[in-house]
mmCIF file of C-alpha atoms (C1' of nucleotides) in Angstrom:
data_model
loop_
_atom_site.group_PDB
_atom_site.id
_atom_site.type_symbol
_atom_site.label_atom_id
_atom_site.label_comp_id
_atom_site.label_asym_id
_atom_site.label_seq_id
_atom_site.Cartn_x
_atom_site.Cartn_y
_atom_site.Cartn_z
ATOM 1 C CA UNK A 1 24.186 41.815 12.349
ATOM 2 C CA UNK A 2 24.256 39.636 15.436
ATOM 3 C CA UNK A 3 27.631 39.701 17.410
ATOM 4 C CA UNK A 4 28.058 36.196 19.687
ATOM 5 C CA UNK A 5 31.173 36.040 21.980
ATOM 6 C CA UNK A 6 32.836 33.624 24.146
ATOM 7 C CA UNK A 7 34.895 34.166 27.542
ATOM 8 C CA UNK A 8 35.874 31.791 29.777
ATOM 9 C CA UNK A 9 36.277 34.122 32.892
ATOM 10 C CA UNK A 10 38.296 31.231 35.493
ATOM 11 C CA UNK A 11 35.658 32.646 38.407
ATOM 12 C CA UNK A 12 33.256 35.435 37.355
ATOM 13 C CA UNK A 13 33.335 37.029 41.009
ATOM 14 C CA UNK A 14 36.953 37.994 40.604
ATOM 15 C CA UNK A 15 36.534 38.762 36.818
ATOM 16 C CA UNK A 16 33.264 40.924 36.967
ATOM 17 C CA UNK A 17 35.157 44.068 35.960
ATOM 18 C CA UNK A 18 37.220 42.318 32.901
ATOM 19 C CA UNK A 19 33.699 41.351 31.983
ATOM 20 C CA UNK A 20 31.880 44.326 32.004
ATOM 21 C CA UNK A 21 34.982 46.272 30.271
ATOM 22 C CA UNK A 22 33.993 43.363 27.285
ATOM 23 C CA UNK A 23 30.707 44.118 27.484
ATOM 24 C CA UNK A 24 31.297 47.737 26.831
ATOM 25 C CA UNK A 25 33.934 47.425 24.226
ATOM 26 C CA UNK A 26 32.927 44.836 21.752
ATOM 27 C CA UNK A 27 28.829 44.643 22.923
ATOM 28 C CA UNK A 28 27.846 41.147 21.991
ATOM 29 C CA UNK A 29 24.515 40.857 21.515
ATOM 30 C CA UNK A 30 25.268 37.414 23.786
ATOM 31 C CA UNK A 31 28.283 36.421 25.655
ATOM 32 C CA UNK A 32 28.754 33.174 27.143
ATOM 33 C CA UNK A 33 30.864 32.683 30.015
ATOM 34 C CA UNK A 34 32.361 29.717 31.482
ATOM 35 C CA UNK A 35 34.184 28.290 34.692
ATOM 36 C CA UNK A 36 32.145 30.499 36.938
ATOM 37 C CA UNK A 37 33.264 29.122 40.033
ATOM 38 C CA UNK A 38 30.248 29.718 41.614
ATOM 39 C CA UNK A 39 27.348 28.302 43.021
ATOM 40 C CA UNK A 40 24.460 30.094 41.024
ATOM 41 C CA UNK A 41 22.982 32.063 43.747
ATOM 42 C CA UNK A 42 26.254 33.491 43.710
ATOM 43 C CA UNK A 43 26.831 34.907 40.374
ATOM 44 C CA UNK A 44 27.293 38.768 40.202
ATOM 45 C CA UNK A 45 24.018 39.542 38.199
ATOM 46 C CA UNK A 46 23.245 42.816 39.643
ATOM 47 C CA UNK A 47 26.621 44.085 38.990
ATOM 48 C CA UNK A 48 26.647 42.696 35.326
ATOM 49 C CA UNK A 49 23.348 43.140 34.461
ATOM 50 C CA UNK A 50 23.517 47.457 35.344
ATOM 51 C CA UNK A 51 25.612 47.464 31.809
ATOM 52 C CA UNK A 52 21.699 46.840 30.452
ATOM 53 C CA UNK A 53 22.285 42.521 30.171
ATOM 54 C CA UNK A 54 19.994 40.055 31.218
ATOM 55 C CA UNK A 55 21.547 36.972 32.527
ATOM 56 C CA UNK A 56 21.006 33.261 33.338
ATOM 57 C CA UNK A 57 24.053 31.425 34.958
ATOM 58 C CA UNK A 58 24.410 27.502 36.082
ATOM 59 C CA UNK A 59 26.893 27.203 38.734
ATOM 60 C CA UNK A 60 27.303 24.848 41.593
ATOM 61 C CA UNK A 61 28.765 23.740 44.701
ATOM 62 C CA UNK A 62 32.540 23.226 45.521
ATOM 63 C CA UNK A 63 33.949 25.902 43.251
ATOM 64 C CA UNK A 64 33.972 24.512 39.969
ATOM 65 C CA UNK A 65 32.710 24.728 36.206
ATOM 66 C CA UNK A 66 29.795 26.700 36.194
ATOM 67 C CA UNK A 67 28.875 28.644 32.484
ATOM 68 C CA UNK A 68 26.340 31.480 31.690
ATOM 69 C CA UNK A 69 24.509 33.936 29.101
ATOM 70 C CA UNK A 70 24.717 37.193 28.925
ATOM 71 C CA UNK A 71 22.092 38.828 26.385
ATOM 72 C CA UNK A 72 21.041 42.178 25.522
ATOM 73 C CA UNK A 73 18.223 40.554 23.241
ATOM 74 C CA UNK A 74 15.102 38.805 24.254
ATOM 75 C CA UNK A 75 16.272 35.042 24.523
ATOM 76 C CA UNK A 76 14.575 32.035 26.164
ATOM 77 C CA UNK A 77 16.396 29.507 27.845
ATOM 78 C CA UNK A 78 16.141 25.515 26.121
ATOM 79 C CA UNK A 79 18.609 23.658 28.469
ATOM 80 C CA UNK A 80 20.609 23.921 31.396
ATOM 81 C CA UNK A 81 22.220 20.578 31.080
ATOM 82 C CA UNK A 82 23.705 18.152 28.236
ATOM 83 C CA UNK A 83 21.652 15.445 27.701
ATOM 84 C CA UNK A 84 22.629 11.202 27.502
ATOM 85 C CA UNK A 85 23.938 11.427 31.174
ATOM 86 C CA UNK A 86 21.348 11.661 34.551
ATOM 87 C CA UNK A 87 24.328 11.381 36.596
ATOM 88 C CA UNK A 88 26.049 14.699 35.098
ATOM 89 C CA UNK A 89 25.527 16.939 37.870
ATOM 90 C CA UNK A 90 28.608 19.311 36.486
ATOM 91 C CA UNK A 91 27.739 22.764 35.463
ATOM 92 C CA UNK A 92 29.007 22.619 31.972
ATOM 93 C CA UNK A 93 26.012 23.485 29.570
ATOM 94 C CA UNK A 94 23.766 26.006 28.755
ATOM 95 C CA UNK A 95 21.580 26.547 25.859
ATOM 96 C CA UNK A 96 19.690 29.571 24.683
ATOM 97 C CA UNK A 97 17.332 30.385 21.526
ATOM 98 C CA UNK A 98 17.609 34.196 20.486
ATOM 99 C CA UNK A 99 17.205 35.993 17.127
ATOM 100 C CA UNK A 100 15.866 32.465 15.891
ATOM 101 C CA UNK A 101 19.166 30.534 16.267
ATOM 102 C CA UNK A 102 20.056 28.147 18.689
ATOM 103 C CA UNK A 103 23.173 28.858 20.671
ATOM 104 C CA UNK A 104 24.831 27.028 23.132
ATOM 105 C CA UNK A 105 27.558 27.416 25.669
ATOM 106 C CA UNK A 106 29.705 24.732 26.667
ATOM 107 C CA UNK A 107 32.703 23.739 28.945
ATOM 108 C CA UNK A 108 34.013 21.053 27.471
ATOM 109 C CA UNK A 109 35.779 19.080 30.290
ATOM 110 C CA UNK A 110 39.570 18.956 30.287
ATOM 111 C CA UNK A 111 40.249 15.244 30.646
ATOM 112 C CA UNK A 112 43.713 15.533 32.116
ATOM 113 C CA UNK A 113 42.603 14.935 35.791
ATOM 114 C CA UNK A 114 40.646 11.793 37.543
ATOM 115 C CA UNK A 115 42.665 9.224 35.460
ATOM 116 C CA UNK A 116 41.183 7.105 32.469
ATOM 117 C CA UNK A 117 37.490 7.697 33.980
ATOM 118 C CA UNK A 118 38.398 11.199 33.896
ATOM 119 C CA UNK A 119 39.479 11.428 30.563
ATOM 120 C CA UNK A 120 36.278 8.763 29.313
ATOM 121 C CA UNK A 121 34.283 11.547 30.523
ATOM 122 C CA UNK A 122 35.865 14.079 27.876
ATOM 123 C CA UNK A 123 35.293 11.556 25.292
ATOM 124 C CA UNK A 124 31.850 10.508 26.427
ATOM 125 C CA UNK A 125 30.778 14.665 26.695
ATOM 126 C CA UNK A 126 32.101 14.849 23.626
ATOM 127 C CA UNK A 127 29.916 11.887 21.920
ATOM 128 C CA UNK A 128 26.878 13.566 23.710
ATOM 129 C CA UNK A 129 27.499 16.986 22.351
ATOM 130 C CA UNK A 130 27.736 15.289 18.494
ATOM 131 C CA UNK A 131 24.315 13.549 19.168
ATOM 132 C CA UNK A 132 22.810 17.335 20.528
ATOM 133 C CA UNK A 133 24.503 19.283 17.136
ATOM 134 C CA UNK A 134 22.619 15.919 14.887
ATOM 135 C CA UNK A 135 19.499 16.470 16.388
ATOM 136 C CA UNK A 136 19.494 20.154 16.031
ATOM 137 C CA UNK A 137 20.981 19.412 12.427
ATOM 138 C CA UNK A 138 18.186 17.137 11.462
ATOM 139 C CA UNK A 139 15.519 19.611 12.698
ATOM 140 C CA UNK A 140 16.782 22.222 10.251
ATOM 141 C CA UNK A 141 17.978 24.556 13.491
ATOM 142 C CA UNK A 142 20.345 26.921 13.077
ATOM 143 C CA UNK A 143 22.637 25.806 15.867
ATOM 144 C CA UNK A 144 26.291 28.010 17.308
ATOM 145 C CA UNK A 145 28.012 26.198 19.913
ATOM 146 C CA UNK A 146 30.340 28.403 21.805
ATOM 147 C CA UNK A 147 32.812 27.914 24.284
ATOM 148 C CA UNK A 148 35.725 26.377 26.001
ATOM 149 C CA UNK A 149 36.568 23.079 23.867
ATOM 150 C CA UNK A 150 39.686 22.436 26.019
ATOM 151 C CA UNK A 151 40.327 20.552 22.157
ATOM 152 C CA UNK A 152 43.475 22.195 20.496
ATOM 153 C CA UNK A 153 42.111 20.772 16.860
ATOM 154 C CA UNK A 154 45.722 20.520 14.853
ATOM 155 C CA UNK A 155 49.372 20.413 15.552
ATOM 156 C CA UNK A 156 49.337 25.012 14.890
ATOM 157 C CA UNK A 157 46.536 25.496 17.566
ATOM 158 C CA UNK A 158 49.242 24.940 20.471
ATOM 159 C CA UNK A 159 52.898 26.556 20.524
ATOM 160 C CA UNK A 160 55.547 24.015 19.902
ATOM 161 C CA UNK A 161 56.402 22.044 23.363
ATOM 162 C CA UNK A 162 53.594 23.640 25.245
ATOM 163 C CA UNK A 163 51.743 20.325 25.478
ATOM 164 C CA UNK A 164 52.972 16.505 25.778
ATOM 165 C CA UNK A 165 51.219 14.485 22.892
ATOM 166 C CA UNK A 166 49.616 12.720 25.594
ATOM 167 C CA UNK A 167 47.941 15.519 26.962
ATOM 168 C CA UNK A 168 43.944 15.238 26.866
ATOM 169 C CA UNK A 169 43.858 18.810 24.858
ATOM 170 C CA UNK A 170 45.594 16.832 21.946
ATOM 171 C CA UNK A 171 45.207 12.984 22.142
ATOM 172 C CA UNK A 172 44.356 11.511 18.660
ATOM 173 C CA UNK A 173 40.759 10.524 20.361
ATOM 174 C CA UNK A 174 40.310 13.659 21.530
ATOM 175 C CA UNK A 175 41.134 15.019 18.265
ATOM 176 C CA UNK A 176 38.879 12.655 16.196
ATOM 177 C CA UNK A 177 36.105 13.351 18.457
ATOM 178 C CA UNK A 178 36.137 16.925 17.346
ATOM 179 C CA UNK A 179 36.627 15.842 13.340
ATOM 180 C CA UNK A 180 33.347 14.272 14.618
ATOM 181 C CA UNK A 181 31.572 17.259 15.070
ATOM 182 C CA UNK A 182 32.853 18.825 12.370
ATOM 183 C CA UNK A 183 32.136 15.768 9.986
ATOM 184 C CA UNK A 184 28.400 16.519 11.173
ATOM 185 C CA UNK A 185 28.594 19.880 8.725
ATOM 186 C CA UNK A 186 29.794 22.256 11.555
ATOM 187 C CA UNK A 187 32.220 25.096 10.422
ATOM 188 C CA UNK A 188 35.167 26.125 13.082
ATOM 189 C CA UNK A 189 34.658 29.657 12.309
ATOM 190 C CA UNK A 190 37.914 31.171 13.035
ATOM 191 C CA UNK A 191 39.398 28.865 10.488
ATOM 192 C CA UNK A 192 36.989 29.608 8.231
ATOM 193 C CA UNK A 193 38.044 32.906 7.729
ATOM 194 C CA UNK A 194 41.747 32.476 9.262
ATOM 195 C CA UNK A 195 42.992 29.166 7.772
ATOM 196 C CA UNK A 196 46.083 27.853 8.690
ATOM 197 C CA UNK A 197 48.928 28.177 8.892
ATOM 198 C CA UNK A 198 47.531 31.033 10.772
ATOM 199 C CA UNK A 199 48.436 31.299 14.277
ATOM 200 C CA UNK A 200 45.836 32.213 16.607
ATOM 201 C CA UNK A 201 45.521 31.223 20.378
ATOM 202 C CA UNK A 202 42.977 31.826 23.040
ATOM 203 C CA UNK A 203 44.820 30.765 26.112
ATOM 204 C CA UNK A 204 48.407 30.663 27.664
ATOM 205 C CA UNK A 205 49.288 29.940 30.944
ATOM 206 C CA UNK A 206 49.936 32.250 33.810
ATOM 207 C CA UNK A 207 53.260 33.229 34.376
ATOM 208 C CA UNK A 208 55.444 34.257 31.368
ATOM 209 C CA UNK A 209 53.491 32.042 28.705
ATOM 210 C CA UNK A 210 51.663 35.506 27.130
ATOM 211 C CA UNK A 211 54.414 37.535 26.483
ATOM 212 C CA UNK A 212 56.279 34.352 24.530
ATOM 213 C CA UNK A 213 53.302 33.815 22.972
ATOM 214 C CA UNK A 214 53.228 30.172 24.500
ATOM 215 C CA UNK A 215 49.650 29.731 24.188
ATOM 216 C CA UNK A 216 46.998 26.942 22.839
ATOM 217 C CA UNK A 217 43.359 27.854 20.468
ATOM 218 C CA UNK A 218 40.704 26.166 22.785
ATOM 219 C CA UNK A 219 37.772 28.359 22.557
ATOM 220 C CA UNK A 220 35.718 27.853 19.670
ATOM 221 C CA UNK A 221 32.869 28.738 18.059
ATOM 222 C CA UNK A 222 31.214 25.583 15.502
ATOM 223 C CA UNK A 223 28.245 26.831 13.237
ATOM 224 C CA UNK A 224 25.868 25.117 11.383
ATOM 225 C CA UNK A 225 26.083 26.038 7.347
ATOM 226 C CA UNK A 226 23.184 28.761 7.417
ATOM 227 C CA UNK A 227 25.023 30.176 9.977
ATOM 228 C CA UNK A 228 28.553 29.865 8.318
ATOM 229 C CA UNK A 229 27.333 31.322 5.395
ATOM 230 C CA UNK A 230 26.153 34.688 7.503
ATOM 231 C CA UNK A 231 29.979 34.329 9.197
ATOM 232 C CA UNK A 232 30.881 37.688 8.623
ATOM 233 C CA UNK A 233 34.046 38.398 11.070
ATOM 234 C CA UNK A 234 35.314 35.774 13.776
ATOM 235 C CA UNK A 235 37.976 37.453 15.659
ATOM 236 C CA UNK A 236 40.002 36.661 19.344
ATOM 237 C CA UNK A 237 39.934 39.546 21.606
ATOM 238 C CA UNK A 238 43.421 39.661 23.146
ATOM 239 C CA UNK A 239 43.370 43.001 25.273
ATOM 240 C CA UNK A 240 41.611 41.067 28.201
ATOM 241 C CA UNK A 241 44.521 38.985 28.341
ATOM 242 C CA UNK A 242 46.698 41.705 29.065
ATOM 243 C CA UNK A 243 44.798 43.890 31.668
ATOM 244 C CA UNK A 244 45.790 43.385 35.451
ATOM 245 C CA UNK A 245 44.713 40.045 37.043
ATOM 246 C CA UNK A 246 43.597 38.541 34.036
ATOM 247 C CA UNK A 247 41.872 35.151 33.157
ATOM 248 C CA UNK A 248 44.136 32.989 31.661
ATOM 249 C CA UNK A 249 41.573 32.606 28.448
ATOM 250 C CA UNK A 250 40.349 35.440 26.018
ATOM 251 C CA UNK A 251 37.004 35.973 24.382
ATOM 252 C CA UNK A 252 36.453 34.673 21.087
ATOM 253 C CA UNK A 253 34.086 36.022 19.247
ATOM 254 C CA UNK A 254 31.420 36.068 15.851
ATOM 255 C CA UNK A 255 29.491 38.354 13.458
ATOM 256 C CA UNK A 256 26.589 36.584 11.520
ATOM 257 C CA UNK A 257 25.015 38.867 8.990
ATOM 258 C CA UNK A 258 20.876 39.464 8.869
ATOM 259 C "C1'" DA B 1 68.531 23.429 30.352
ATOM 260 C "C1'" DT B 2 64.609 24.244 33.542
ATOM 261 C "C1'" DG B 3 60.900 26.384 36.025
ATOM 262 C "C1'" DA B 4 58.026 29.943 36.335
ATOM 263 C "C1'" DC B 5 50.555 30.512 38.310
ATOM 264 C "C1'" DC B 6 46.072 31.052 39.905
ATOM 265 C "C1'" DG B 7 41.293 30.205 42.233
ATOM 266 C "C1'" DT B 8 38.585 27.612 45.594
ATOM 267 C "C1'" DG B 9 37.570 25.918 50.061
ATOM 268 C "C1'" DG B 10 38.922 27.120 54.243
ATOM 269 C "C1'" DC B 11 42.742 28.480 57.130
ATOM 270 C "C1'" DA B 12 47.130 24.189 55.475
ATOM 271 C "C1'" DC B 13 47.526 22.771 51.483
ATOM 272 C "C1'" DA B 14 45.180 19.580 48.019
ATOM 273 C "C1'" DC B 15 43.064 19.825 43.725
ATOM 274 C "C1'" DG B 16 41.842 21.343 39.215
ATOM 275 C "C1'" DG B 17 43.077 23.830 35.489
ATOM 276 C "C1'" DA B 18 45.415 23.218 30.328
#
DNA sequence: ATGACCGTGGCACACGGA
């Protein structure tokens, strides 16, 4: 069995305990991390990598985005960015081959800031991803894409009045977008093993959103069909959510059978 | 009925987050 697991961290340097409390509890074989916060050079290897992980992060400058891997079995790194853009100089991508899958780790961006170009980003990220997931398809490699979507995919991923319709998490092109990688033969694994009306979030706002449950399903984890038909458990970690000083995300997290 | 926070850079408060 191969355990993969998902954590957006919002900054590792504060969350480094939180992370290494994961590590010891649940022991994904990897565990991708997002919104670092860090420039690379900064990211606490040492400290995380004395549970017995190896590491590579991709931060940069200015406090922002910034993902990583965290693997206790041999992997080799493919990418460190998303292709289709030379300009895309955010830290949002990383992409690993271990136990002969392909995995990657993405921060999808949020969209609600920087306007319509802001939010043509999203979309255009999310048109570059599909064309990565086809040509991994159409090479026959198993491919997991884990991460931070910031894409509630239907009306029970988000508690009722938590988001505007027109917020970027739930536009109807934001939506369709994600039916696109889907539509490619990608499973959502949570719902394949926790259909709706099932609800299951990943996220809720600081302040009083976790104890009313006000929260949104975000973090994903899409698998290619050899890889859905290993799905053995997909399952949301919720105790980091409720330990002091928390990230305002959860870990997500997969079994694939042998 | 409504609002409620947090992290970063940098040292006041703007910005992003979702």
């Amino acid at each position: 069995m191969i355990r993969l697991a998902s954590f957006n961290v919002n900054s590792v340097r504060k969350r480094a305990p939180h992370i290494l409390r994961f590590l010891a509890r649940q022991q994904p074989d990897l565990l991708f991390l997002q919104e670092l916060k860090c420039r690379t050079e900064e990211f606490p290897g040492v400290e995380l990598a004395a549970s017995g992980y190896q590491f590579r992060a991709v931060g940069q400058p200015g406090g922002r985005n910034g993902v990583a891997v965290l693997a206790r079995i041999p992997f080799e790194v493919v990418s460190e960015a998303l292709p289709g853009d030379d300009a895309d100089s955010q830290a949002r991508f990383i992409e690993v081959k271990a136990a002969g899958i392909h995995a990657a780790g993405i921060y999808l961006p949020n969209g609600n800031s920087g306007g319509d170009e802001g939010y043509l980003y999203k979309l255009t990220w999310m048109e570059r991803l599909r064309r990565l997931a086809q040509a991994r398809l159409d090479a026959f490699t198993p491919l997991a894409i884990l991460g931070d979507f910031n894409v509630c995919p239907a009306a029970q991923d988000l508690a009722p009045g938590t988001l505007p319709p027109t917020d970027a998490l739930v536009r109807p092109e934001t939506r369709a977008a994600w039916r696109a990688l889907e539509h490619l033969g990608l499973t959502d694994a949570l719902r394949a093993l926790h259909p709706l009306p099932e609800r299951i979030y990943t996220y809720w706002d600081y302040g009083s959103a976790f104890e009313r449950n006000a929260g949104l399903r975000i973090d994903h984890a899409l698998l290619s069909a050899e890889l859905a038909e290993r799905l053995e458990a997909c399952t949301v970690d919720v105790d980091p959510r409720a330990e002091e000083q928390p990230s305002d995300h959860t870990p997500v997290l997969i079994d694939l059978a042998d």
